[in-house]
Structure formats: structure tokens, C-alpha cells
CSV table of C-alpha atoms in Angstrom, one decimal:
chain,number,residue,atom,x,y,z
U,1,MET,CA,-6.4,1.4,10.3
U,2,THR,CA,-3.2,1.6,12.3
U,3,ILE,CA,0.3,2.1,10.9
U,4,ARG,CA,1.1,-1.4,12.3
U,5,LYS,CA,-1.7,-3.0,10.4
U,6,VAL,CA,-0.8,-1.2,7.2
U,7,ILE,CA,2.8,-2.1,7.2
U,8,SER,CA,1.8,-5.7,8.1
U,9,GLU,CA,-0.3,-5.8,5.0
U,10,ILE,CA,2.6,-4.3,2.9
U,11,ASP,CA,4.9,-7.0,4.3
U,12,ARG,CA,2.5,-9.7,3.1
U,13,LEU,CA,2.8,-8.2,-0.4
U,14,ILE,CA,6.5,-7.5,-0.3
U,15,PRO,CA,8.1,-9.5,2.5
U,16,LEU,CA,10.9,-7.6,4.3
U,17,GLN,CA,12.6,-11.0,4.7
U,18,GLN,CA,13.5,-10.8,1.0
U,19,ALA,CA,15.8,-7.9,1.7
U,20,GLU,CA,19.6,-8.2,1.7
U,21,ASP,CA,21.3,-8.7,5.1
U,22,PHE,CA,23.2,-5.4,4.9
U,23,ASP,CA,20.0,-3.4,4.4
U,24,ASN,CA,17.9,-1.4,6.9
U,25,VAL,CA,14.3,-1.9,5.9
U,26,GLY,CA,11.1,-1.7,7.8
U,27,LEU,CA,9.7,0.9,10.1
U,28,LEU,CA,12.5,3.4,10.7
U,29,CYS,CA,10.7,5.9,12.9
U,30,GLY,CA,7.2,6.5,14.1
U,31,VAL,CA,4.7,5.1,16.5
U,32,PRO,CA,3.1,2.0,15.0
U,33,ASP,CA,-0.2,2.2,16.9
U,34,ARG,CA,-1.2,5.5,15.5
U,35,ASN,CA,-4.1,5.5,12.9
U,36,VAL,CA,-3.1,6.3,9.3
U,37,SER,CA,-4.3,9.6,7.9
U,38,GLY,CA,-2.6,9.1,4.5
U,39,ILE,CA,0.3,7.5,2.8
U,40,LEU,CA,3.0,9.3,0.8
U,41,ILE,CA,5.1,7.2,-1.5
U,42,CYS,CA,8.6,8.4,-2.5
U,43,HIS,CA,12.0,7.4,-3.6
U,44,ASP,CA,14.0,9.1,-0.8
U,45,ALA,CA,12.4,10.4,2.4
U,46,LEU,CA,14.3,13.7,2.5
U,47,GLU,CA,13.3,16.8,4.4
U,48,ASN,CA,11.4,18.3,1.4
U,49,VAL,CA,9.4,15.0,1.2
U,50,VAL,CA,8.5,15.2,4.9
U,51,ASP,CA,7.3,18.8,4.2
U,52,GLU,CA,5.1,17.4,1.4
U,53,ALA,CA,3.7,14.7,3.7
U,54,ILE,CA,2.8,17.4,6.3
U,55,GLU,CA,1.1,19.5,3.6
U,56,LYS,CA,-0.9,16.5,2.3
U,57,ASN,CA,-1.8,15.2,5.8
U,58,CYS,CA,0.0,11.9,5.3
U,59,ASN,CA,1.5,10.5,8.5
U,60,LEU,CA,3.1,7.4,6.8
U,61,ILE,CA,5.9,7.8,4.3
U,62,VAL,CA,6.7,4.6,2.3
U,63,CYS,CA,10.1,5.1,0.7
U,64,PHE,CA,12.3,3.0,-1.4
U,65,HIS,CA,15.8,4.0,0.0
U,66,PRO,CA,16.1,4.0,3.8
U,67,ILE,CA,16.8,7.5,5.1
U,68,ILE,CA,18.5,5.8,8.1
U,69,PHE,CA,21.1,3.4,6.7
U,70,SER,CA,23.8,3.3,9.3
U,71,GLY,CA,23.5,4.0,13.0
U,72,LEU,CA,22.6,7.4,14.4
U,73,LYS,CA,24.5,8.4,17.5
U,74,SER,CA,22.6,11.7,17.9
U,75,LEU,CA,19.6,13.6,16.5
U,76,THR,CA,20.6,17.3,16.4
U,77,GLY,CA,19.8,18.2,12.7
U,78,LYS,CA,23.4,18.5,11.7
U,79,ASN,CA,23.0,16.7,8.4
U,80,TYR,CA,20.3,15.9,5.8
U,81,VAL,CA,19.5,12.5,7.5
U,82,GLU,CA,19.0,13.9,10.9
U,83,ARG,CA,16.9,16.9,9.7
U,84,ALA,CA,14.5,14.6,7.8
U,85,VAL,CA,14.1,12.2,10.7
U,86,LEU,CA,13.7,15.0,13.3
U,87,LYS,CA,11.0,16.7,11.3
U,88,ALA,CA,9.2,13.4,10.8
U,89,ILE,CA,9.3,12.6,14.5
U,90,GLU,CA,8.2,16.2,15.5
U,91,ASN,CA,5.2,16.0,13.2
U,92,LYS,CA,4.3,12.4,14.2
U,93,ILE,CA,5.1,11.0,10.7
U,94,ALA,CA,6.3,7.4,10.4
U,95,ILE,CA,8.8,6.3,7.7
U,96,TYR,CA,8.8,2.8,6.3
U,97,ALA,CA,11.6,1.7,3.9
U,98,ILE,CA,11.3,-1.2,1.5
U,99,HIS,CA,14.6,-1.1,-0.6
U,100,THR,CA,16.2,-4.5,-1.4
U,101,ALA,CA,13.0,-6.3,-0.4
U,102,PHE,CA,11.5,-4.8,-3.5
U,103,ASP,CA,14.8,-5.3,-5.4
U,104,ASN,CA,14.6,-9.0,-4.8
U,105,ASP,CA,10.8,-9.3,-5.5
U,106,PHE,CA,9.9,-10.9,-8.8
U,107,PHE,CA,7.5,-8.1,-9.6
U,108,GLY,CA,9.7,-5.4,-8.1
U,109,VAL,CA,12.2,-2.9,-9.3
U,110,ASN,CA,13.8,-5.0,-12.0
U,111,HIS,CA,10.5,-6.3,-13.3
U,112,GLY,CA,9.6,-2.6,-13.8
U,113,ILE,CA,12.7,-2.0,-15.9
U,114,CYS,CA,12.1,-5.1,-18.0
U,115,SER,CA,8.5,-4.1,-18.6
U,116,GLN,CA,9.6,-0.6,-19.7
U,117,LEU,CA,11.9,-2.2,-22.2
U,118,GLY,CA,9.2,-4.6,-23.3
U,119,LEU,CA,11.3,-7.7,-22.5
U,120,LYS,CA,9.7,-11.1,-22.8
U,121,ASN,CA,10.5,-14.4,-21.0
U,122,MET,CA,11.7,-12.6,-17.9
U,123,LYS,CA,13.8,-14.5,-15.3
U,124,ILE,CA,15.7,-13.7,-12.2
U,125,LEU,CA,19.4,-12.8,-12.9
U,126,GLN,CA,20.8,-13.8,-9.5
U,127,PRO,CA,18.4,-16.2,-7.7
U,128,LYS,CA,18.4,-16.3,-3.9
U,129,GLU,CA,20.5,-19.0,-2.4
U,130,ASN,CA,20.0,-20.7,1.0
U,131,ASN,CA,16.4,-19.6,0.8
U,132,LEU,CA,14.4,-22.8,0.5
U,133,LYS,CA,13.5,-25.5,3.0
U,134,GLN,CA,11.5,-28.7,3.0
U,135,LEU,CA,9.2,-29.9,5.7
U,136,THR,CA,8.2,-33.6,5.9
U,137,VAL,CA,5.6,-34.6,8.4
U,138,PHE,CA,3.8,-37.9,9.2
U,139,VAL,CA,0.0,-37.6,9.7
U,140,PRO,CA,-2.9,-40.0,10.3
U,141,LYS,CA,-4.5,-40.5,6.9
U,142,ASP,CA,-7.9,-39.0,8.1
U,143,TYR,CA,-6.1,-35.8,9.1
U,144,SER,CA,-3.9,-35.4,6.0
U,145,GLU,CA,-6.0,-32.8,4.2
U,146,LYS,CA,-6.5,-30.8,7.4
U,147,VAL,CA,-2.8,-30.5,8.0
U,148,LYS,CA,-2.0,-29.7,4.4
U,149,GLU,CA,-4.6,-26.9,4.4
U,150,ALA,CA,-3.1,-25.5,7.6
U,151,MET,CA,0.4,-25.5,6.1
U,152,PHE,CA,-0.7,-24.0,2.8
U,153,SER,CA,-2.5,-21.2,4.6
U,154,ALA,CA,0.7,-20.4,6.5
U,155,GLY,CA,2.7,-20.1,3.2
U,156,ALA,CA,4.0,-23.6,2.6
U,157,GLY,CA,3.9,-25.2,-0.9
U,158,SER,CA,4.4,-22.0,-2.9
U,159,ILE,CA,6.8,-22.7,-5.8
U,160,GLY,CA,7.0,-19.8,-8.3
U,161,PHE,CA,3.6,-19.1,-9.8
U,162,TYR,CA,2.1,-22.3,-8.2
U,163,ASP,CA,0.8,-22.7,-4.7
U,164,GLU,CA,-0.6,-25.6,-2.6
U,165,CYS,CA,2.2,-27.8,-3.9
U,166,SER,CA,2.9,-31.0,-1.9
U,167,PHE,CA,3.8,-34.6,-2.2
U,168,THR,CA,2.1,-37.4,-0.2
U,169,VAL,CA,3.1,-41.0,0.3
U,170,ASN,CA,0.9,-43.4,2.2
U,171,GLY,CA,2.4,-46.0,4.5
U,172,ASN,CA,2.3,-47.8,7.9
U,173,GLY,CA,3.7,-46.0,11.0
U,174,THR,CA,4.4,-47.5,14.4
U,175,PHE,CA,4.7,-46.0,17.9
U,176,ARG,CA,4.4,-47.2,21.4
U,177,PRO,CA,3.0,-44.8,24.1
U,178,VAL,CA,5.0,-45.0,27.3
U,179,GLU,CA,4.3,-43.8,30.8
U,180,GLY,CA,3.4,-40.1,30.9
U,181,SER,CA,1.9,-40.0,27.4
U,182,ASN,CA,-1.6,-39.1,26.4
U,183,PRO,CA,-1.9,-40.8,23.0
U,184,PHE,CA,-4.4,-39.8,20.3
U,185,SER,CA,-4.9,-43.5,19.7
U,186,GLY,CA,-3.6,-46.7,21.2
U,187,GLN,CA,-2.8,-47.7,24.8
U,188,GLN,CA,0.3,-47.2,26.9
U,189,ASN,CA,3.1,-49.9,26.5
U,190,ILE,CA,1.4,-51.4,23.5
U,191,ARG,CA,2.9,-50.8,20.0
U,192,GLU,CA,0.4,-49.2,17.7
U,193,ASN,CA,0.2,-49.5,13.9
U,194,ALA,CA,-1.2,-46.5,12.1
U,195,ASP,CA,-2.2,-45.8,8.5
U,196,GLU,CA,-0.3,-42.6,7.9
U,197,ASP,CA,0.6,-40.2,5.1
U,198,MET,CA,4.0,-38.7,4.7
U,199,ILE,CA,3.5,-35.1,3.5
U,200,SER,CA,6.4,-33.0,2.0
U,201,VAL,CA,6.2,-29.3,1.3
U,202,ILE,CA,8.7,-26.7,0.2
U,203,PHE,CA,8.8,-23.2,1.7
U,204,GLU,CA,10.9,-20.0,2.1
U,205,GLY,CA,13.0,-20.3,5.2
U,206,PHE,CA,11.6,-17.1,6.9
U,207,ARG,CA,8.2,-18.7,7.0
U,208,GLN,CA,9.3,-21.7,9.1
U,209,GLY,CA,7.9,-20.6,12.4
U,210,GLN,CA,4.4,-19.9,11.2
U,211,ILE,CA,4.3,-23.0,9.1
U,212,VAL,CA,5.5,-25.4,11.8
U,213,GLY,CA,3.1,-23.7,14.3
U,214,ALA,CA,0.1,-24.1,11.9
U,215,MET,CA,1.0,-27.7,11.2
U,216,LYS,CA,1.2,-28.6,14.9
U,217,ASP,CA,-2.1,-26.9,15.7
U,218,ALA,CA,-3.8,-28.9,13.0
U,219,HIS,CA,-2.1,-32.2,13.8
U,220,PRO,CA,-3.9,-34.6,16.2
U,221,TYR,CA,-0.8,-36.3,17.7
U,222,GLU,CA,0.7,-35.3,21.1
U,223,GLU,CA,4.2,-35.7,19.6
U,224,VAL,CA,4.5,-34.7,15.9
U,225,ALA,CA,7.1,-36.6,13.9
U,226,HIS,CA,8.5,-34.2,11.4
U,227,GLN,CA,11.8,-33.2,9.7
U,228,ILE,CA,13.0,-29.9,8.2
U,229,TYR,CA,15.8,-29.8,5.6
U,230,SER,CA,17.7,-26.9,4.2
U,231,LEU,CA,17.8,-27.2,0.4
U,232,ASP,CA,20.7,-26.3,-2.0
U,233,ASN,CA,18.1,-25.4,-4.6
U,234,LYS,CA,18.2,-21.7,-5.6
U,235,ASN,CA,14.9,-19.8,-5.5
U,236,HIS,CA,14.4,-18.8,-9.1
U,237,HIS,CA,11.5,-16.5,-8.3
U,238,VAL,CA,13.3,-14.3,-5.7
U,239,GLY,CA,16.6,-12.4,-6.2
U,240,LEU,CA,18.5,-9.5,-7.7
U,241,GLY,CA,18.3,-8.5,-11.3
U,242,MET,CA,16.3,-9.9,-14.2
U,243,TYR,CA,16.9,-10.7,-17.8
U,244,GLY,CA,14.7,-11.2,-20.8
U,245,GLU,CA,14.5,-10.8,-24.6
U,246,LEU,CA,13.5,-8.0,-26.8
U,247,GLU,CA,10.8,-8.6,-29.3
U,248,GLU,CA,13.2,-7.8,-32.2
U,249,GLU,CA,17.0,-7.7,-32.0
U,250,MET,CA,18.7,-4.3,-32.5
U,251,ASP,CA,22.0,-2.8,-33.4
U,252,GLU,CA,23.9,-1.5,-30.4
U,253,LYS,CA,23.5,2.2,-31.3
U,254,ASP,CA,19.8,1.7,-32.0
U,255,PHE,CA,19.4,-0.1,-28.7
U,256,LEU,CA,21.0,2.9,-26.8
U,257,ARG,CA,18.7,5.3,-28.6
U,258,PHE,CA,15.8,3.0,-27.6
U,259,VAL,CA,16.9,3.0,-23.9
U,260,LYS,CA,17.2,6.8,-23.9
U,261,GLU,CA,13.7,7.2,-25.2
U,262,LYS,CA,12.1,4.6,-22.9
U,263,PHE,CA,13.8,6.1,-19.8
U,264,GLY,CA,13.6,9.7,-20.8
U,265,ILE,CA,17.4,10.3,-20.3
U,266,GLU,CA,19.9,12.3,-22.2
U,267,VAL,CA,23.1,10.4,-21.3
U,268,ILE,CA,24.2,6.8,-21.2
U,269,LYS,CA,27.7,5.7,-20.2
U,270,HIS,CA,28.6,2.5,-22.0
U,271,SER,CA,31.5,0.1,-22.7
U,272,ASP,CA,33.0,-0.5,-26.1
U,273,PHE,CA,30.7,-1.7,-28.8
U,274,THR,CA,30.9,-5.5,-29.5
U,275,SER,CA,29.4,-5.5,-33.0
U,276,LYS,CA,26.8,-7.9,-31.7
U,277,LYS,CA,23.1,-7.6,-32.2
U,278,ILE,CA,21.1,-6.9,-28.9
U,279,LYS,CA,18.4,-9.5,-28.2
U,280,ARG,CA,18.9,-10.7,-24.6
U,281,VAL,CA,19.1,-7.9,-22.0
U,282,GLY,CA,20.0,-8.1,-18.3
U,283,VAL,CA,19.0,-5.4,-15.8
U,284,LEU,CA,19.8,-4.5,-12.2
U,285,GLY,CA,18.4,-1.3,-10.7
U,286,GLY,CA,20.7,0.9,-8.6
U,287,SER,CA,24.3,0.0,-8.2
U,288,GLY,CA,24.6,-3.2,-10.2
U,289,ALA,CA,28.2,-4.0,-10.9
U,290,SER,CA,27.7,-7.2,-8.9
U,291,GLY,CA,25.5,-8.6,-11.6
U,292,ILE,CA,27.9,-8.2,-14.5
U,293,ARG,CA,29.3,-11.7,-14.4
U,294,SER,CA,25.9,-13.2,-13.9
U,295,ALA,CA,24.6,-11.4,-17.0
U,296,VAL,CA,27.6,-12.6,-19.0
U,297,SER,CA,26.9,-16.2,-17.8
U,298,ARG,CA,23.3,-15.8,-18.9
U,299,LYS,CA,24.6,-14.8,-22.4
U,300,CYS,CA,23.1,-11.4,-22.3
U,301,ASP,CA,23.9,-9.1,-25.2
U,302,ALA,CA,23.5,-5.9,-23.1
U,303,TYR,CA,23.3,-5.1,-19.4
U,304,LEU,CA,21.5,-2.0,-17.9
U,305,THR,CA,22.3,-0.7,-14.4
U,306,GLY,CA,23.8,2.3,-12.6
U,307,ASP,CA,26.9,3.4,-10.7
U,308,LEU,CA,29.5,1.5,-12.7
U,309,LYS,CA,33.1,2.4,-11.8
U,310,TYR,CA,36.0,2.6,-14.2
U,311,HIS,CA,37.3,-0.9,-13.7
U,312,ASP,CA,33.7,-2.4,-13.8
U,313,TYR,CA,33.7,-1.8,-17.6
U,314,PHE,CA,36.4,-4.4,-18.1
U,315,LEU,CA,34.4,-7.2,-16.4
U,316,ALA,CA,32.2,-7.9,-19.4
U,317,GLU,CA,35.4,-9.0,-21.3
U,318,SER,CA,33.9,-7.5,-24.6
U,319,LYS,CA,31.2,-10.2,-24.5
U,320,MET,CA,28.4,-7.8,-23.7
U,321,LEU,CA,27.5,-4.1,-23.9
U,322,LEU,CA,27.5,-2.4,-20.5
U,323,CYS,CA,25.1,0.5,-20.1
U,324,ASP,CA,25.2,2.8,-17.0
U,325,ILE,CA,22.0,4.8,-17.2
U,326,GLY,CA,22.3,6.3,-13.7
U,327,HIS,CA,21.3,5.0,-10.3
U,328,TYR,CA,18.1,7.0,-9.9
U,329,GLU,CA,17.2,6.7,-13.6
U,330,SER,CA,17.3,2.9,-13.3
U,331,GLU,CA,14.9,3.0,-10.3
U,332,GLN,CA,12.7,5.8,-11.5
U,333,PHE,CA,9.6,3.6,-11.9
U,334,VAL,CA,9.6,2.3,-8.3
U,335,SER,CA,7.3,5.0,-6.9
U,336,GLN,CA,4.7,4.4,-9.6
U,337,GLN,CA,4.9,0.6,-9.0
U,338,LEU,CA,4.4,1.0,-5.2
U,339,PHE,CA,1.6,3.5,-5.8
U,340,GLU,CA,-0.3,1.0,-8.0
U,341,ILE,CA,0.3,-1.9,-5.5
U,342,LEU,CA,-0.8,0.0,-2.5
U,343,SER,CA,-3.7,1.8,-4.2
U,344,GLN,CA,-5.1,-1.6,-5.1
U,345,LYS,CA,-4.7,-2.9,-1.5
U,346,PHE,CA,-5.9,0.1,0.5
U,347,SER,CA,-8.9,2.2,-0.3
U,348,THR,CA,-9.9,3.7,3.1
U,349,PHE,CA,-7.3,6.5,3.1
U,350,ALA,CA,-5.5,8.7,0.6
U,351,ILE,CA,-2.4,7.4,-1.1
U,352,SER,CA,-0.2,10.0,-2.9
U,353,LYS,CA,3.0,9.8,-4.9
U,354,SER,CA,5.6,12.4,-4.0
U,355,ILE,CA,6.2,15.1,-6.6
U,356,GLU,CA,9.4,16.3,-4.9
U,357,LYS,CA,12.8,16.0,-6.6
U,358,THR,CA,15.2,13.8,-4.7
U,359,ASN,CA,17.7,12.7,-7.3
U,360,PRO,CA,21.0,14.4,-6.2
U,361,VAL,CA,22.7,13.9,-9.6
U,362,ASN,CA,22.4,16.5,-12.3
U,363,TYR,CA,23.8,16.7,-15.8
U,364,PHE,CA,25.1,19.6,-17.8
U,365,ILE,CA,24.5,18.9,-21.5
């Protein structure tokens, strides 16, 4: 199987179009038409990880953080980014980054954190906006099911944990073929009445091209009457952060001890205690200050993330316990999650999880 085919399959599971606009995800280096000898999964594709890939005969590294984030103007090995990329290229190793595509995935980074905490009733903290569209198309009644099946196969009609969702209204359509037309039914210059269904489906915007193409391929008409609308609805199954509820509420200090145990950490930076019981918990892996206000609005009692700055601790307005558990520490389950996902999907070549240390932060206790 080629690298191109493998990353295409990964994209079906975790679409890169879910990533944030600022991010640099996808194939960062490597020739996509080479056959895959093995996959190495890691958090950061540093030089020591590339060495590990060489040793394990893995020519595709699937990493969480993109090793190339901003533009490279040269490749001379003068810094850690260039050294890693040069070594990968010299050894014919491809690097594929997934980052915020997995952050925004319902079963991604934040789902992993919530699962580790045993949270129930998990929901997206910051649902994606400007993400959903609606397609309405008019179809001869006898072709209605065929067109629906084609659109469903292309990704239309998926709403949360339901798929093949649509709404159909039957009615009478009219059209008049004019000179130059080649009508499916009727004659030129004579108005035709047709028994038609109006089919409506919702879809994620990035799927528009494939859905419209599939719909037109299945449709019998020469000219297909259809409309596409951008929806103001938020996509509550894609977005940054999650929140959920503990099985039993806890005192704040007991909650911090619980988090230390679950995450295997020695240190948690936190805001002032609020004297509230902890029941609803918000999480956002990585640098998550942007989710503080959302967590407050969701009435979370505590919020777990990393990389909080001094002034970020004021944003909770004493309504919620802020917990900075560390950037890497909040994302530490990502490699295992990706390993399980890819191992289930691919069985024809070796998939390994990196054992190299890439967390640059150390603690003196």
C-alpha cells in the first residue's frame, strides 16, 4: 500500500478539513507514491524519533504536532526542525501531521482526556461555526432513492451519530425544453409537468464538491435544479474542547489529587479555590486559554488545560477552578489513541508507537 493510499484512509477517519486555519497539517515531507514499510506514531517528529523510525524500518511517521509549522527558507540543519526534516528526507521517510484535525474530532484529543477522567455526557465545548451547509435538489420521483443513496455515499446526511438523514417533499415541477436542449422527458417548446421530490440534506462544507458531483452523476436531468445554503447552525459534534460530568462530585483538593493520579503528574498549577464542589469538568488539550470563557458559560466547575499565562487565571472570575496540568501532559494519550485507531484500520504492515521522549518541559521537585 502506498503512502498516498494510507494517508487517504487516515483522512477518512480524521478529516484534515477539521483542522484550524492556522495549522499546518497533512503530508509535510516525503514521496506519496512510495510503498509503506511501517508506520511510527509519535507526539513530535524530532530527530530522535526519525532515528527510531529508521531503526524500526518505518518510512511513514504519523505525528500529532507538525514539525514544520511556519515556512522554511532553507534546509541546512541549523536547528532542530531542519535537522529532523533533513534526516527524514535523506532516509526516504514521510512525515504526516494531524494536530488540530484530531483536536476538533469528537473522538480525538479531548475525548481521550474526558475518558481518562471518567466523565459522562460528553459534549463539545466550542462547536465549529460556519461548518454546515444544506443542499436541496428536485428529482423525478422514480429516481429519488438513487439520488439519495449517491449523496449519502458521498457524505451527505450525517448529523452527529446519525447518517442517511434527509427530508423529502413530493410535488409537481414544471419545465419547458427550448432549442439546444436534450430533455430526459418531454418535447422542445412544450411545458412539461413532472412528479418530483424535493430532497434536502445537511453536510459539512468541505464535502460539497464530492456530494454535488455524486448527486449530478445519479440525477437523470440534463440541467439539475438545486440550491446550496450556508447554515448558521453550529456543528455540535466537531470543535475544540469537551465537557462532561464526574460520576460523583468532589471537593476541589480531592479533585486535584484525582487528576494527578489519573494523569501521572506531580504538579498542577491552579487558580484560587472557589469552595465549590466539582461535578462538571471542561477540558481542552494543549494551550487552552481560549476555552476558559466557554467553560464558564457551560457552568463547568473545573477546567483542565495547559499553558495558562498569569492573566489567564483571572478570566474564570472565581466561578471555576482553573487547572494547568501542562501542555504535553494534557495531550499524553494522543499517541495511544492514534495507535489504536490505525491498528484497527491497517493490518498489512507494522504500526509502532514511539518510545522516544519528546516533551521539552522538565520539573524539579
